[in-house]
Coordinates of C-alpha atoms and ligand atoms in Angstrom, one line a residue:
X297 CA -18.9 -10.5 -29.2
X298 CA -15.5 -10.1 -27.5
X299 CA -15.7 -13.4 -25.8
X300 CA -16.6 -15.2 -29.0
X301 CA -13.7 -13.6 -30.8
X302 CA -11.4 -14.6 -27.9
X303 CA -12.7 -18.2 -28.0
X304 CA -12.2 -18.3 -31.7
X305 CA -8.7 -16.9 -31.5
X306 CA -7.9 -19.2 -28.6
X307 CA -9.1 -22.2 -30.6
X308 CA -7.0 -21.1 -33.5
X309 CA -3.9 -20.7 -31.3
X310 CA -4.5 -24.1 -29.7
X311 CA -4.7 -25.5 -33.2
X312 CA -1.4 -24.0 -34.1
X313 CA 0.2 -25.2 -30.9
X314 CA -1.1 -28.8 -31.6
X315 CA 0.7 -28.7 -34.9
X316 CA 4.0 -27.9 -33.2
X317 CA 6.4 -30.5 -31.6
X318 CA 5.1 -31.9 -28.3
X319 CA 7.2 -29.7 -26.0
X320 CA 7.6 -26.4 -27.7
X321 CA 7.9 -24.6 -24.4
X322 CA 10.1 -25.3 -21.4
X323 CA 9.1 -24.8 -17.9
X324 CA 12.2 -23.2 -16.4
X325 CA 11.3 -22.7 -12.8
X326 CA 8.5 -22.6 -10.3
X327 CA 8.6 -19.8 -7.8
X328 CA 6.3 -19.2 -4.8
X329 CA 5.9 -16.2 -2.6
X330 CA 3.6 -16.3 0.4
X331 CA 2.4 -12.9 1.8
X332 CA 0.2 -12.3 4.7
X333 CA -2.8 -11.7 2.4
X334 CA -2.1 -13.7 -0.7
X335 CA 0.2 -16.3 -2.2
X336 CA 1.7 -16.0 -5.7
X337 CA 3.0 -18.9 -7.7
X338 CA 5.0 -18.1 -10.9
X339 CA 5.9 -20.6 -13.6
X340 CA 8.8 -19.4 -15.7
X341 CA 8.4 -20.4 -19.4
X342 CA 10.7 -20.2 -22.4
X343 CA 7.9 -18.8 -24.5
X344 CA 4.2 -18.1 -24.6
X345 CA 1.8 -20.9 -24.0
X346 CA -1.9 -21.7 -23.5
X347 CA -3.0 -22.7 -20.0
X348 CA -6.0 -23.6 -18.0
X349 CA -6.7 -23.1 -14.3
X350 CA -9.0 -25.3 -12.3
X351 CA -10.0 -24.9 -8.7
X352 CA -11.1 -28.2 -7.0
X353 CA -12.6 -28.8 -3.6
X354 CA -12.5 -31.6 -1.0
X355 CA -9.5 -31.5 -0.8
X356 CA -8.9 -27.9 -1.8
X357 CA -6.4 -27.6 -4.7
X358 CA -5.6 -25.7 -7.8
X359 CA -4.6 -27.4 -11.0
X360 CA -2.7 -25.5 -13.7
X361 CA -2.2 -27.2 -17.1
X362 CA 0.2 -25.7 -19.6
X363 CA -0.3 -26.8 -23.1
X364 CA 2.7 -28.4 -24.9
X365 CA 5.1 -27.5 -22.1
X366 CA 8.0 -29.6 -21.0
X367 CA 9.8 -29.5 -17.6
X368 CA 13.3 -28.3 -18.1
X369 CA 16.0 -30.3 -16.3
X370 CA 16.9 -27.3 -14.2
X371 CA 13.4 -27.0 -12.9
X372 CA 12.9 -30.5 -11.5
X373 CA 12.6 -29.4 -8.0
X374 CA 9.3 -27.8 -6.9
X375 CA 9.4 -25.2 -4.2
X376 CA 8.2 -26.2 -0.7
X377 CA 4.7 -25.3 0.3
X378 CA 4.2 -21.9 2.0
X379 CA 1.3 -19.6 2.9
X380 CA -2.0 -20.9 1.4
X381 CA -0.1 -23.6 -0.4
X382 CA 0.6 -26.8 1.5
X383 CA 2.6 -28.5 -1.2
X384 CA 3.5 -28.1 -4.9
X385 CA 3.4 -31.1 -7.2
X386 CA 4.4 -31.3 -10.9
X387 CA 3.2 -34.0 -13.3
X388 CA 2.1 -34.7 -16.8
X389 CA -1.6 -34.5 -17.6
X390 CA -3.2 -37.4 -19.5
X391 CA -3.2 -35.3 -22.6
X392 CA 0.6 -34.8 -22.3
X393 CA 0.6 -31.2 -20.9
X394 CA 2.6 -30.0 -18.1
X395 CA 0.5 -30.0 -14.9
X396 CA 1.1 -28.2 -11.7
X397 CA -1.0 -29.1 -8.6
X398 CA -1.1 -26.8 -5.6
X399 CA -2.5 -28.4 -2.5
X400 CA -4.2 -25.8 -0.4
X401 CA -4.5 -25.2 3.3
X402 CA -7.9 -23.6 2.9
X403 CA -10.4 -22.6 0.3
X404 CA -9.1 -19.7 -1.8
X405 CA -9.9 -17.7 -4.9
X406 CA -7.5 -18.2 -7.7
X407 CA -6.7 -16.3 -10.9
X408 CA -4.0 -16.8 -13.5
X409 CA -2.5 -14.7 -16.3
X410 CA 0.4 -14.8 -18.7
X411 CA 3.0 -12.0 -18.2
X412 CA 5.2 -11.0 -21.0
X413 CA 9.0 -10.6 -20.7
X414 CA 10.5 -7.7 -18.8
X415 CA 14.1 -6.7 -17.8
X416 CA 14.3 -9.5 -15.2
X417 CA 12.1 -12.3 -16.4
X418 CA 10.9 -14.0 -19.6
X419 CA 7.4 -15.3 -20.2
X420 CA 5.7 -16.5 -17.0
X421 CA 2.4 -17.8 -15.9
X422 CA 1.3 -16.2 -12.7
X423 CA -1.2 -17.8 -10.3
X424 CA -2.6 -15.6 -7.6
X425 CA -4.3 -17.1 -4.6
X426 CA -6.3 -14.8 -2.3
X427 CA -8.1 -15.7 0.9
X428 CA -11.8 -16.4 0.7
X429 CA -13.7 -13.2 0.6
X430 CA -11.0 -11.1 -1.1
X431 CA -12.7 -10.8 -4.5
X432 CA -10.6 -11.2 -7.7
X433 CA -11.4 -7.5 -8.3
X434 CA -11.8 -6.4 -11.9
X435 CA -12.9 -3.1 -13.2
X436 CA -13.2 0.3 -11.6
X437 CA -16.0 -0.8 -9.2
X438 CA -13.4 -2.9 -7.4
X439 CA -11.7 0.2 -6.0
X440 CA -14.4 0.4 -3.5
X441 CA -13.8 -3.2 -2.4
X442 CA -10.8 -2.1 -0.3
X443 CA -12.8 -1.3 2.8
X444 CA -14.3 -4.8 2.8
X445 CA -11.1 -6.7 2.7
X446 CA -10.8 -9.3 5.4
X447 CA -7.3 -8.1 6.3
X448 CA -8.9 -4.8 7.5
X449 CA -11.5 -6.6 9.5
X450 CA -8.9 -8.4 11.7
X451 CA -7.9 -5.1 13.4
X452 CA -11.2 -4.9 15.3
X453 CA -13.0 -7.6 17.2
X454 CA -16.4 -6.3 16.2
X455 CA -17.5 -5.9 12.6
X456 CA -16.2 -2.3 12.5
X457 CA -12.5 -1.9 12.1
X458 CA -10.0 0.6 13.6
X459 CA -8.4 3.3 11.5
X460 CA -4.7 2.8 10.9
X461 CA -2.5 5.9 10.9
X462 CA 1.1 5.4 9.8
X463 CA 3.3 7.8 11.7
X464 CA 6.7 8.2 10.0
X465 CA 9.6 9.8 11.9
X466 CA 11.9 11.2 9.2
X467 CA 15.6 10.3 8.8
X468 CA 17.3 8.0 11.4
X469 CA 20.4 6.0 11.8
X470 CA 23.3 7.3 9.6
X471 CA 21.0 10.1 8.3
X472 CA 20.7 12.7 11.1
X473 CA 18.5 15.0 9.0
X474 CA 18.9 18.7 9.7
X475 CA 21.2 19.7 12.6
X476 CA 20.5 22.8 14.7
X477 CA 23.1 25.4 15.8
X478 CA 23.3 23.7 19.2
X479 CA 23.8 20.2 17.8
X480 CA 20.2 19.1 18.0
X481 CA 19.5 16.4 15.4
X482 CA 16.3 16.3 13.5
X483 CA 16.1 12.5 13.6
X484 CA 16.0 12.5 17.4
X485 CA 13.4 15.3 17.7
X486 CA 11.1 13.8 15.0
X487 CA 11.2 10.3 16.6
X488 CA 10.2 11.8 20.0
X489 CA 7.3 13.7 18.4
X490 CA 6.3 10.6 16.3
X491 CA 6.2 8.4 19.4
X492 CA 4.2 11.0 21.3
X493 CA 1.8 11.2 18.4
X494 CA 1.4 7.4 18.2
X495 CA 0.6 7.3 21.9
X496 CA -2.0 10.0 21.6
X497 CA -3.6 8.3 18.5
X498 CA -3.6 4.9 20.3
X499 CA -5.5 6.6 23.2
X500 CA -8.3 7.4 20.8
X501 CA -11.1 4.8 20.5
X502 CA -11.2 3.4 16.9
X503 CA -7.7 4.5 15.9
X504 CA -4.4 2.7 15.8
X505 CA -1.0 4.1 15.1
X506 CA 1.9 2.2 13.4
X507 CA 5.4 3.7 13.4
X508 CA 7.4 3.3 10.3
X509 CA 10.5 3.4 12.5
X510 CA 10.6 2.8 16.2
X511 CA 14.2 3.5 16.9
X512 CA 17.4 5.2 15.7
X513 CA 17.9 3.4 12.4
X514 CA 17.4 4.3 8.8
X515 CA 14.5 3.1 6.8
X516 CA 14.6 3.7 3.0
X517 CA 11.9 6.0 1.8
X518 CA 10.1 3.4 -0.3
X519 CA 10.2 1.0 2.6
X520 CA 8.4 3.5 4.7
X521 CA 5.6 3.6 2.1
X522 CA 5.7 -0.2 1.9
X523 CA 5.3 -0.5 5.7
X524 CA 2.3 1.8 5.6
X525 CA 0.8 -0.2 2.7
X526 CA 1.4 -3.5 4.4
X527 CA -0.6 -2.2 7.4
X528 CA -3.3 -1.0 5.0
X529 CA -2.9 2.5 6.5
X530 CA -5.8 5.0 6.1
X531 CA -3.4 7.9 6.5
X532 CA 0.3 8.5 6.3
X533 CA 1.9 11.3 8.4
X534 CA 5.6 12.0 8.0
X535 CA 7.2 14.1 10.8
X536 CA 10.2 16.4 10.0
X537 CA 11.9 19.6 11.4
X538 CA 13.2 21.7 8.6
X539 CA 16.3 23.7 8.2
X540 CA 17.0 26.9 6.2
X541 CA 20.1 29.1 5.8
X542 CA 18.2 32.2 7.2
X543 CA 18.1 31.3 10.9
X544 CA 15.5 34.0 11.7
X545 CA 12.8 31.9 9.9
X546 CA 10.6 29.8 12.1
X547 CA 7.2 28.1 12.1
X548 CA 5.6 24.9 10.7
X549 CA 4.4 23.9 7.3
X550 CA 2.4 21.0 6.0
X551 CA 3.0 19.4 2.6
X552 CA 1.1 17.0 0.3
X553 CA 2.3 15.4 -2.9
X554 CA 2.3 17.7 -6.0
X555 CA 0.4 16.8 -9.1
X556 CA 3.7 16.5 -10.9
X557 CA 4.9 14.0 -8.3
X558 CA 1.7 12.0 -8.7
X559 CA 2.2 11.9 -12.4
X560 CA 5.8 10.7 -12.1
X561 CA 4.7 8.0 -9.7
X562 CA 1.9 6.8 -12.0
X563 CA 4.3 6.2 -14.8
X564 CA 6.5 4.3 -12.5
X565 CA 3.7 2.1 -11.3
X566 CA 2.5 1.4 -14.8
X567 CA 6.0 0.6 -16.0
X568 CA 6.7 -1.8 -13.1
X569 CA 3.4 -3.3 -12.5
X570 CA 4.3 -6.6 -13.9
X571 CA 6.9 -7.1 -11.2
X572 CA 4.9 -5.6 -8.4
X573 CA 2.4 -7.7 -6.6
X574 CA 1.1 -4.6 -4.9
X575 CA -2.6 -3.9 -5.0
X576 CA -3.8 -0.4 -5.7
X577 CA -6.9 0.3 -3.7
X578 CA -7.4 -3.5 -3.5
X579 CA -7.0 -4.1 -7.2
X580 CA -4.0 -5.6 -8.9
X581 CA -2.9 -3.8 -12.0
X582 CA -0.6 -6.4 -13.5
X583 CA -3.3 -8.2 -15.3
X584 CA -5.0 -5.1 -16.7
X585 CA -4.3 -3.6 -20.1
X586 CA -2.5 -0.2 -20.2
X587 CA -5.6 1.9 -20.5
X588 CA -7.6 0.2 -17.8
X589 CA -4.5 0.2 -15.5
X590 CA -3.8 3.9 -16.0
X591 CA -7.5 4.8 -15.4
X592 CA -7.6 2.8 -12.2
X593 CA -4.4 4.3 -11.0
X594 CA -5.6 7.8 -11.9
X595 CA -8.9 7.4 -10.0
X596 CA -7.0 6.1 -6.9
X597 CA -4.4 8.9 -7.0
X598 CA -6.8 11.8 -7.4
X599 CA -9.0 10.4 -4.6
X600 CA -5.9 10.2 -2.4
X601 CA -4.7 13.7 -3.3
X602 CA -8.1 15.2 -2.5
X603 CA -8.2 13.4 0.8
X604 CA -4.6 14.4 1.6
X605 CA -5.4 18.1 0.9
X606 CA -8.5 18.1 3.2
X607 CA -6.6 16.2 6.0
X608 CA -3.5 18.5 5.7
X609 CA -5.7 21.6 6.0
X610 CA -7.1 20.2 9.3
X611 CA -3.7 19.5 10.7
X612 CA -2.4 22.9 9.5
X613 CA -5.3 24.6 11.2
X614 CA -4.5 22.9 14.5
X615 CA -0.8 23.8 14.2
X616 CA -1.8 27.5 13.7
X617 CA -3.7 27.3 17.0
X618 CA -0.7 25.8 18.7
X619 CA 1.9 28.4 17.7
X620 CA 3.4 30.1 14.7
X621 CA 2.9 28.6 11.3
X622 CA 5.2 29.7 8.5
X623 CA 3.0 29.0 5.6
X624 CA -0.8 29.3 6.0
X625 CA -1.7 27.2 3.0
X626 CA -1.0 23.5 2.4
X627 CA 2.2 23.3 0.3
X628 CA 2.8 20.8 -2.5
X629 CA 6.1 19.1 -3.2
X630 CA 7.5 15.9 -4.8
X631 CA 8.4 14.2 -1.5
X632 CA 9.0 10.5 -2.1
X633 CA 7.3 9.3 1.0
X634 CA 4.0 10.9 0.0
X635 CA 3.7 9.0 -3.2
X636 CA 1.5 6.0 -2.2
X637 CA -1.2 6.1 -4.8
X638 CA -4.0 5.0 -2.5
X639 CA -3.0 6.3 1.0
X640 CA -3.8 9.9 1.8
X641 CA -0.4 11.3 2.9
X642 CA 1.1 14.5 4.4
X643 CA 4.5 15.7 5.6
X644 CA 4.6 18.0 8.6
X645 CA 7.6 20.2 8.9
X646 CA 7.0 20.8 12.6
X647 CA 9.4 23.7 13.0
X648 CA 12.7 25.1 11.8
X649 CA 15.5 23.4 13.7
X650 CA 17.8 26.0 12.1
X651 CA 16.1 28.7 14.2
X652 CA 17.9 28.8 17.6
X653 CA 14.8 29.6 19.6
X654 CA 12.8 26.8 17.9
X655 CA 15.7 24.4 18.3
X656 CA 15.6 24.9 22.0
X657 CA 11.8 24.6 22.2
X658 CA 11.9 21.4 20.0
X659 CA 14.1 19.8 22.6
X660 CA 11.5 20.1 25.4
X661 CA 9.1 17.3 25.9
X662 CA 6.4 19.9 26.5
X663 CA 6.7 21.4 23.1
X664 CA 7.0 18.0 21.4
X665 CA 3.8 17.0 23.1
X666 CA 2.1 20.3 22.0
X667 CA 3.0 19.6 18.4
X668 CA 1.9 16.0 18.6
X669 CA -1.4 17.1 20.2
X670 CA -2.0 19.5 17.4
X671 CA -1.4 16.9 14.7
X672 CA -3.6 14.3 16.5
X673 CA -6.4 16.9 16.8
X674 CA -6.2 17.6 13.0
X675 CA -6.2 13.9 12.2
X676 CA -9.2 13.4 14.6
X677 CA -11.1 16.3 13.0
X678 CA -10.5 15.0 9.5
X679 CA -11.7 11.5 10.2
X680 CA -14.7 12.6 12.2
X681 CA -15.7 14.8 9.2
X682 CA -14.8 12.1 6.6
X683 CA -15.2 8.7 8.3
X684 CA -14.3 5.7 6.1
X685 CA -17.2 3.2 5.8
X686 CA -17.0 0.2 8.1
X687 CA -14.8 1.8 10.7
X688 CA -15.5 2.4 14.4
X689 CA -15.0 6.1 13.8
X690 CA -17.9 6.0 11.3
X691 CA -20.1 4.6 14.1
X692 CA -18.8 7.1 16.7
X693 CA -19.2 10.0 14.3
X694 CA -22.8 8.9 13.5
X695 CA -23.5 8.6 17.3
X696 CA -22.1 12.1 17.8
X697 CA -24.4 13.5 15.1
X698 CA -27.4 11.6 16.5
X699 CA -26.8 12.8 20.1
X700 CA -29.0 15.9 20.2
X701 CA -31.8 14.0 18.6
X702 CA -31.5 11.2 21.2
X703 CA -31.5 13.7 24.0
X704 CA -34.9 15.0 23.0
X705 CA -36.4 11.6 22.3
X706 CA -35.1 9.5 25.1
X707 CA -35.9 5.8 24.9
X708 CA -36.1 6.0 21.2
X709 CA -33.5 3.3 20.9
X710 CA -29.8 3.4 20.1
X711 CA -28.2 4.0 16.7
X712 CA -28.2 0.9 14.5
X713 CA -25.7 -1.7 15.4
Ligands
ZN944 ZN1 13.6 16.1 7.4

């Protein structure tokens, strides 16, 4: 019914367009961005236009025809090929339409959509090219597709992938963070703990740590999230050492994003989704209508918040074992770095650097290692209890669970491989 209506409306629109002068719409520019996972080509237009997209094989190429469009003088140069696109050619189709041909380096999946004007750009046709296997996800079911993305698979040689833990050392560079009475800077302490944590995580089979900063420099908060997203992190752990006026207060606390913070972030994503090429849980929002986009975002956010809570409880439990904890429940706050809508995230205030005894302890490698070990154990416990599908940890957790059975029935064969 819907499709019929669309086709009818499309036919009507095409009819109207045909009545208009031959080049009612100008092609103002062609832009191309190549990312590690997909390539986006944008055709800037002076107005709305009908278009068609065709994927052709042997050789692989994508053909975009824009009805009634005319190449503006300013746009005569096509961008050089990059990413999945070997070269970009512009021509006029036999029926007089503007034609863009993208010669491809490999078979890909292509989709196209018209974006309406925003603060930065006017009408534009967007062509997204994704590597073979990365489905052009549509609908809520596609949220689950994330684990199957080929990008993930490259982390592990076998069919099971490693878990990626983004370890974020707070502050850095010109931002020292909190400063203790004896001059200890939070940025140095948290980097030491983060490095130690990364080493310990990397020593675990099936887990891989990525540091959002590896030295004494500042990384903007959104860049920290972006780095974690680019690595397709399964968990984001930010390391801090708090400060408070009352110097007698000590102990660690663990935070996750508050519901309020999640709601703020959802409106931001929805408002900016036409500019962002980010995928939420493997799905792009920019071609979805408002209702579908907000439902997809909400599903992803609530799943992430639930996972954050469970993971944070595990880490808090381990910190309690390691020493004094200030707050025995997971806290909630609107920390920017925790706002990734599809990566479970937590912020660990390892200690109060403002407390002179804690400050001195924080400076010792032994205490740094103790804190890192507690966090690693919490992360380990969380993932062994909730292993994401398709990971080596899922296999290891299953093998652990099967061990007592195998012991009584020796020779019964290993777990499925
Ligand atoms: Zn801090």
